[in-house]
Short mmCIF file of C-alpha atoms in Angstrom, two decimals:
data_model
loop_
_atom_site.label_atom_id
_atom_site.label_comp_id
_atom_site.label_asym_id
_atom_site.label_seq_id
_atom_site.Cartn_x
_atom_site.Cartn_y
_atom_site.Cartn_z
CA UNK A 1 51.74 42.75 15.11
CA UNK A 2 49.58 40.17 13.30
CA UNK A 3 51.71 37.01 11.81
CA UNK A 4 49.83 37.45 8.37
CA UNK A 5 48.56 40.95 7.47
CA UNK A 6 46.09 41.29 4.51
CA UNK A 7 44.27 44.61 3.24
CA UNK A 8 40.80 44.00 3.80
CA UNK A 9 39.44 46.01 1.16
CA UNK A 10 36.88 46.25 -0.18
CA UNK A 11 38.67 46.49 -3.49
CA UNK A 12 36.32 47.54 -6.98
CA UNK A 13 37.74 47.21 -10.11
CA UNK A 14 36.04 46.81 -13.53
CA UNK A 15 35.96 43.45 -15.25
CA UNK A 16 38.48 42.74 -17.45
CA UNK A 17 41.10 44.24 -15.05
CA UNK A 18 44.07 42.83 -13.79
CA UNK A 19 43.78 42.18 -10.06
CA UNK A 20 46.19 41.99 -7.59
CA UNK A 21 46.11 40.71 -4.06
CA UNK A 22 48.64 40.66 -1.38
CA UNK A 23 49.81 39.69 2.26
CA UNK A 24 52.84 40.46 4.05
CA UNK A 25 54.31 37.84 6.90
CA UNK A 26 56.53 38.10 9.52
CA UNK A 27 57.85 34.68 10.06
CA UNK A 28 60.67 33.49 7.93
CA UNK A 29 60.08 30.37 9.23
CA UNK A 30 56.94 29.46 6.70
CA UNK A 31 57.29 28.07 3.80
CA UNK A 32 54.08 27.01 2.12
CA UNK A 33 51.28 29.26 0.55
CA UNK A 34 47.73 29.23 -0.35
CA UNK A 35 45.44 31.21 -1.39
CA UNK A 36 42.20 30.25 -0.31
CA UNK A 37 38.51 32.17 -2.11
CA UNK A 38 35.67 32.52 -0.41
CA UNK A 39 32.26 33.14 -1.37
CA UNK A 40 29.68 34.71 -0.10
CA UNK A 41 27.99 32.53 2.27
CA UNK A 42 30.21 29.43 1.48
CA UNK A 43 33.40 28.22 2.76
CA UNK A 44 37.17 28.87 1.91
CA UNK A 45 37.60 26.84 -1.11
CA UNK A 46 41.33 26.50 -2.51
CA UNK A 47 42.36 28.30 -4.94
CA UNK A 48 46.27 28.27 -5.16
CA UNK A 49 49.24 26.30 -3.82
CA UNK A 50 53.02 27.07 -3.60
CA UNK A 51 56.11 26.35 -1.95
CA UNK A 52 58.65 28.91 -1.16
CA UNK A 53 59.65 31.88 -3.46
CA UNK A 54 58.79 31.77 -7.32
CA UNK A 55 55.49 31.62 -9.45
CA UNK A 56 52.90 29.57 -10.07
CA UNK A 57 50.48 29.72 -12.45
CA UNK A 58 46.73 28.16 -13.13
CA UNK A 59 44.56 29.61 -15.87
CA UNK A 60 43.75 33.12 -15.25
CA UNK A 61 45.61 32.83 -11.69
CA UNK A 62 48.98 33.79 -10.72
CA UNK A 63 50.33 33.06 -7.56
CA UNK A 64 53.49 34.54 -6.39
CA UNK A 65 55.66 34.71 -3.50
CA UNK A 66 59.26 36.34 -2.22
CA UNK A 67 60.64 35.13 0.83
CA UNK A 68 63.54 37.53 0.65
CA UNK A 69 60.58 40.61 1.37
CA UNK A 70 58.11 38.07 2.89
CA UNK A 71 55.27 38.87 0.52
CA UNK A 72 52.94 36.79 -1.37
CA UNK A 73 50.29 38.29 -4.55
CA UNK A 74 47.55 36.86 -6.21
CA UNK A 75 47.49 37.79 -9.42
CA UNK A 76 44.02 37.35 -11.33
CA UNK A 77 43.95 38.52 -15.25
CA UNK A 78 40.79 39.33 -17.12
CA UNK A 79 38.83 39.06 -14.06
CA UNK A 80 35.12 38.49 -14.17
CA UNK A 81 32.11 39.20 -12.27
CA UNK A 82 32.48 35.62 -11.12
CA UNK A 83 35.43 36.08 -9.57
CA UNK A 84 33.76 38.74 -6.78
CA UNK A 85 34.54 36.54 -3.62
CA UNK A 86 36.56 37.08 -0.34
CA UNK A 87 40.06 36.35 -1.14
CA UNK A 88 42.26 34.54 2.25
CA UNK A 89 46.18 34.09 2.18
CA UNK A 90 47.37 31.41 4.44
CA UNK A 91 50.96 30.19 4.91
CA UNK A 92 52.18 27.09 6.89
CA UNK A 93 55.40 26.12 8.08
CA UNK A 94 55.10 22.49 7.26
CA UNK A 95 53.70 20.57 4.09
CA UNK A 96 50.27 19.79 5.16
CA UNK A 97 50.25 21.05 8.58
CA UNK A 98 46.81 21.27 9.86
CA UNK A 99 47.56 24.16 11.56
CA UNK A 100 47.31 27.50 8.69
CA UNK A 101 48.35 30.62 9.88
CA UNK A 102 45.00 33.30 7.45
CA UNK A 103 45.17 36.50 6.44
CA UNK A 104 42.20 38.93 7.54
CA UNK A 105 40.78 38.70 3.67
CA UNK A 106 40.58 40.72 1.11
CA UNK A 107 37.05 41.59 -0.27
CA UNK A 108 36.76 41.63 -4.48
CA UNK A 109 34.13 43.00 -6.58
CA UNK A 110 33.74 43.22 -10.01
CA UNK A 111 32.22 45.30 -11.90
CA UNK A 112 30.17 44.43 -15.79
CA UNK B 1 37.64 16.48 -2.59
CA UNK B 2 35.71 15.60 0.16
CA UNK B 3 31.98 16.97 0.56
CA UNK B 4 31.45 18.55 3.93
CA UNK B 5 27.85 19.37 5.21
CA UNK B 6 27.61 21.36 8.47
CA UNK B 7 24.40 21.84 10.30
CA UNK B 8 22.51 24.11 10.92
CA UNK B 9 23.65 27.29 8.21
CA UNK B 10 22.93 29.56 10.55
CA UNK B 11 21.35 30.10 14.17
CA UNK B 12 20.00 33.03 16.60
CA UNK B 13 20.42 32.19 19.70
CA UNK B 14 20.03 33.31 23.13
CA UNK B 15 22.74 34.10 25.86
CA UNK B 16 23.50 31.56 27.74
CA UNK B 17 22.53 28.85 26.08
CA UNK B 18 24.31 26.64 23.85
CA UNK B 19 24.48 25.26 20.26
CA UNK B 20 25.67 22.19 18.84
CA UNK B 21 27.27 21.98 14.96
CA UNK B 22 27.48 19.05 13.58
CA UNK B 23 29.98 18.28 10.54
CA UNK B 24 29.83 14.97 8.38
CA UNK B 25 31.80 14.01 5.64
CA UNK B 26 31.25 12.18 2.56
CA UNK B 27 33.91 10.07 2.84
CA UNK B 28 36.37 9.05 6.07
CA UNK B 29 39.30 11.67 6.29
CA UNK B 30 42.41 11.54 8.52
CA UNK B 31 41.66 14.70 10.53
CA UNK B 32 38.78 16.80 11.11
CA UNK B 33 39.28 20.57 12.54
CA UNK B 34 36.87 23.23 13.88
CA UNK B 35 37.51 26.96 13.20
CA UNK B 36 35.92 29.93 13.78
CA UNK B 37 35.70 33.39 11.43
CA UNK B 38 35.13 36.39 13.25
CA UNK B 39 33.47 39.67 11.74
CA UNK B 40 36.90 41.40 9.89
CA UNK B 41 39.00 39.29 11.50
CA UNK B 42 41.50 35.79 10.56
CA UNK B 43 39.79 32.52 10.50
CA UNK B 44 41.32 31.11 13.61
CA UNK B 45 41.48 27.65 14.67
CA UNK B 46 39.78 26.25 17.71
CA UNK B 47 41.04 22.48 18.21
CA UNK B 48 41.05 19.72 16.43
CA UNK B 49 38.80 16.57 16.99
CA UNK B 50 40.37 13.22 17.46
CA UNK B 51 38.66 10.38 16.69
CA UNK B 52 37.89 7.96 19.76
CA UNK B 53 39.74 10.49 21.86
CA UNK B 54 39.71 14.14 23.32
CA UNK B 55 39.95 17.05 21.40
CA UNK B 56 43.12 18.67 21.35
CA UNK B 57 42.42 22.93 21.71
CA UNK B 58 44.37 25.63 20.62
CA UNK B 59 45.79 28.34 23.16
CA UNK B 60 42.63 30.36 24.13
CA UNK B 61 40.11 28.09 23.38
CA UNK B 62 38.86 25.51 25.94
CA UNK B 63 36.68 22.66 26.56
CA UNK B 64 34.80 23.53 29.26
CA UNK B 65 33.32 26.81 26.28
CA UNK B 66 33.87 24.26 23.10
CA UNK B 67 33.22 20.69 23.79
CA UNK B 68 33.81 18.62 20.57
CA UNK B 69 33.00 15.30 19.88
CA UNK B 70 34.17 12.86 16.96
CA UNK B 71 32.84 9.40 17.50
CA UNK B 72 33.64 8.21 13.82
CA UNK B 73 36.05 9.36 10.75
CA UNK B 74 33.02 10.95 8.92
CA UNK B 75 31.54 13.04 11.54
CA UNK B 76 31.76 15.70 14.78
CA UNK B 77 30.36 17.80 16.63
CA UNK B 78 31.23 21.09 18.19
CA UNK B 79 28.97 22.64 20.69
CA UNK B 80 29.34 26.82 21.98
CA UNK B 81 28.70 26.39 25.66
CA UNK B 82 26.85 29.77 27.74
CA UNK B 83 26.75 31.71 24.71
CA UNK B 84 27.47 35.44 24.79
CA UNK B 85 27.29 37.79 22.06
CA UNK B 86 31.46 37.92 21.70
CA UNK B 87 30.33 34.45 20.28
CA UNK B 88 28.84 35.87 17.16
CA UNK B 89 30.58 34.09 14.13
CA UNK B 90 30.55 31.97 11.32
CA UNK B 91 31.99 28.41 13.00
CA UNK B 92 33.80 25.90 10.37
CA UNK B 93 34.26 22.52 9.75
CA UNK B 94 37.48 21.56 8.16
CA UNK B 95 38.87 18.32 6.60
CA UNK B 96 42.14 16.92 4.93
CA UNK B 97 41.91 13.67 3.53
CA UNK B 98 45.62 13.01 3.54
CA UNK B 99 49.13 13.73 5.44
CA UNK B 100 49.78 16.38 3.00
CA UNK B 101 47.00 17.28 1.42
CA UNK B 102 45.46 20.44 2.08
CA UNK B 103 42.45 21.99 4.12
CA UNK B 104 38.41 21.84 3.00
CA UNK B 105 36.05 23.75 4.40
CA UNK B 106 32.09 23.23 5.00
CA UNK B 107 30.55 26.01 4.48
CA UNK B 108 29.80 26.91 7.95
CA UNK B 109 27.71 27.72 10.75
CA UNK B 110 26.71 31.75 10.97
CA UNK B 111 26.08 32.19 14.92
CA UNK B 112 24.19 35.30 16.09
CA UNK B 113 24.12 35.35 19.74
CA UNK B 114 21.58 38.01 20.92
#
């Protein structure tokens, strides 16, 4: 069993939708979240940061996690055609640890 | 955020040769990391580059197949020894600029080993 298990995808929705992204974890032990996007033929830029369970929002981003069901979304409202990337979940167990445990990615597209 | 420029993009190469990356920074950062992304699969982390010192590898990843090289705080090198086509994959450079601050990534090396 994988530490971090994302649904690759791909996932099509129209723009305008309201998106949401996911990964599941099996160690209790982490505590801090990102989500990371990545576009095509471009590195993993960072999108979202949280610590433990609750929400956190940034524009038209919600990030959201619950340690009780070790689960994490990414929430993205009116999406655009700009947001069609690869979408990565990583989780750590340490603030900054330079060591991130990814998800496999989930592919986005969407559609005018 | 730090600007991260890996070289080259991309490469075709031939088995059993070898390829050298090379990452440089904008700016000096506290610790510089090499990954590799995999066709449908995790990015993964190979070892990360000490400066002045040996790198220090993850379990299944080894020297002898990934020498890296950081003679500075701006810039390293990772080469893919006696390539073979399990080697096919995008290889990243990856920076944090602080104790707690979090991960950037160049935007990598695409490796096609034929």
């Amino acid at each position: 069993q994988k530490e971090v298990e994302q649904d690759p995808g791909p996932l099509s929705v129209p723009e305008g939708a309201i998106v949401s992204l996911n990964c599941t974890y099996s160690n209790s032990a982490f505590q801090y979240f990102m989500w990371y996007r990545q576009y095509s033929r471009k590195g993993p830029e960072l999108l979202m940061y949280t610590y433990s369970s609750g929400n956190k929002e940034d524009g038209r981003f919600t990030a959201q996690v619950d340690k009780s069901s070790k689960y994490i979304s990414l929430f993205i409202r009116d999406s655009q055609p700009s947001d069609s990337a690869t979408y990565l979940c990583a989780m750590s167990l340490i603030q900054g640890a330079q060591k991130l445990v990814f998800g496999q990615g989930t592919r986005l597209t969407i559609n005018p | 955020s730090a600007v991260i420029s890996q070289k080259p993009s991309r490469d075709i190469c031939q088995r059993g040769t070898s390829l050298t990356i090379q990452c440089q920074v904008d700016s000096q950062v506290t610790m510089m990391f090499w990954y590799r992304q995999q066709p449908g699969q995790s990015l993964t982390l190979i070892a990360t580059a000490n400066q002045g010192s040996e790198a220090t590898y993850e379990s299944g990843f080894v020297i002898d197949k990934f020498p890296i090289s950081r003679p500075n705080l701006t810039f390293s090198t990772l080469t893919v020894s006696n390539m073979s086509p399990e080697d096919s994959s995008i290889y990243l450079c990856s920076v944090k600029t602080g104790g707690n601050s979090p991960l950037h990534f160049g935007n990598g090396t695409r490796l096609t080993v034929t």
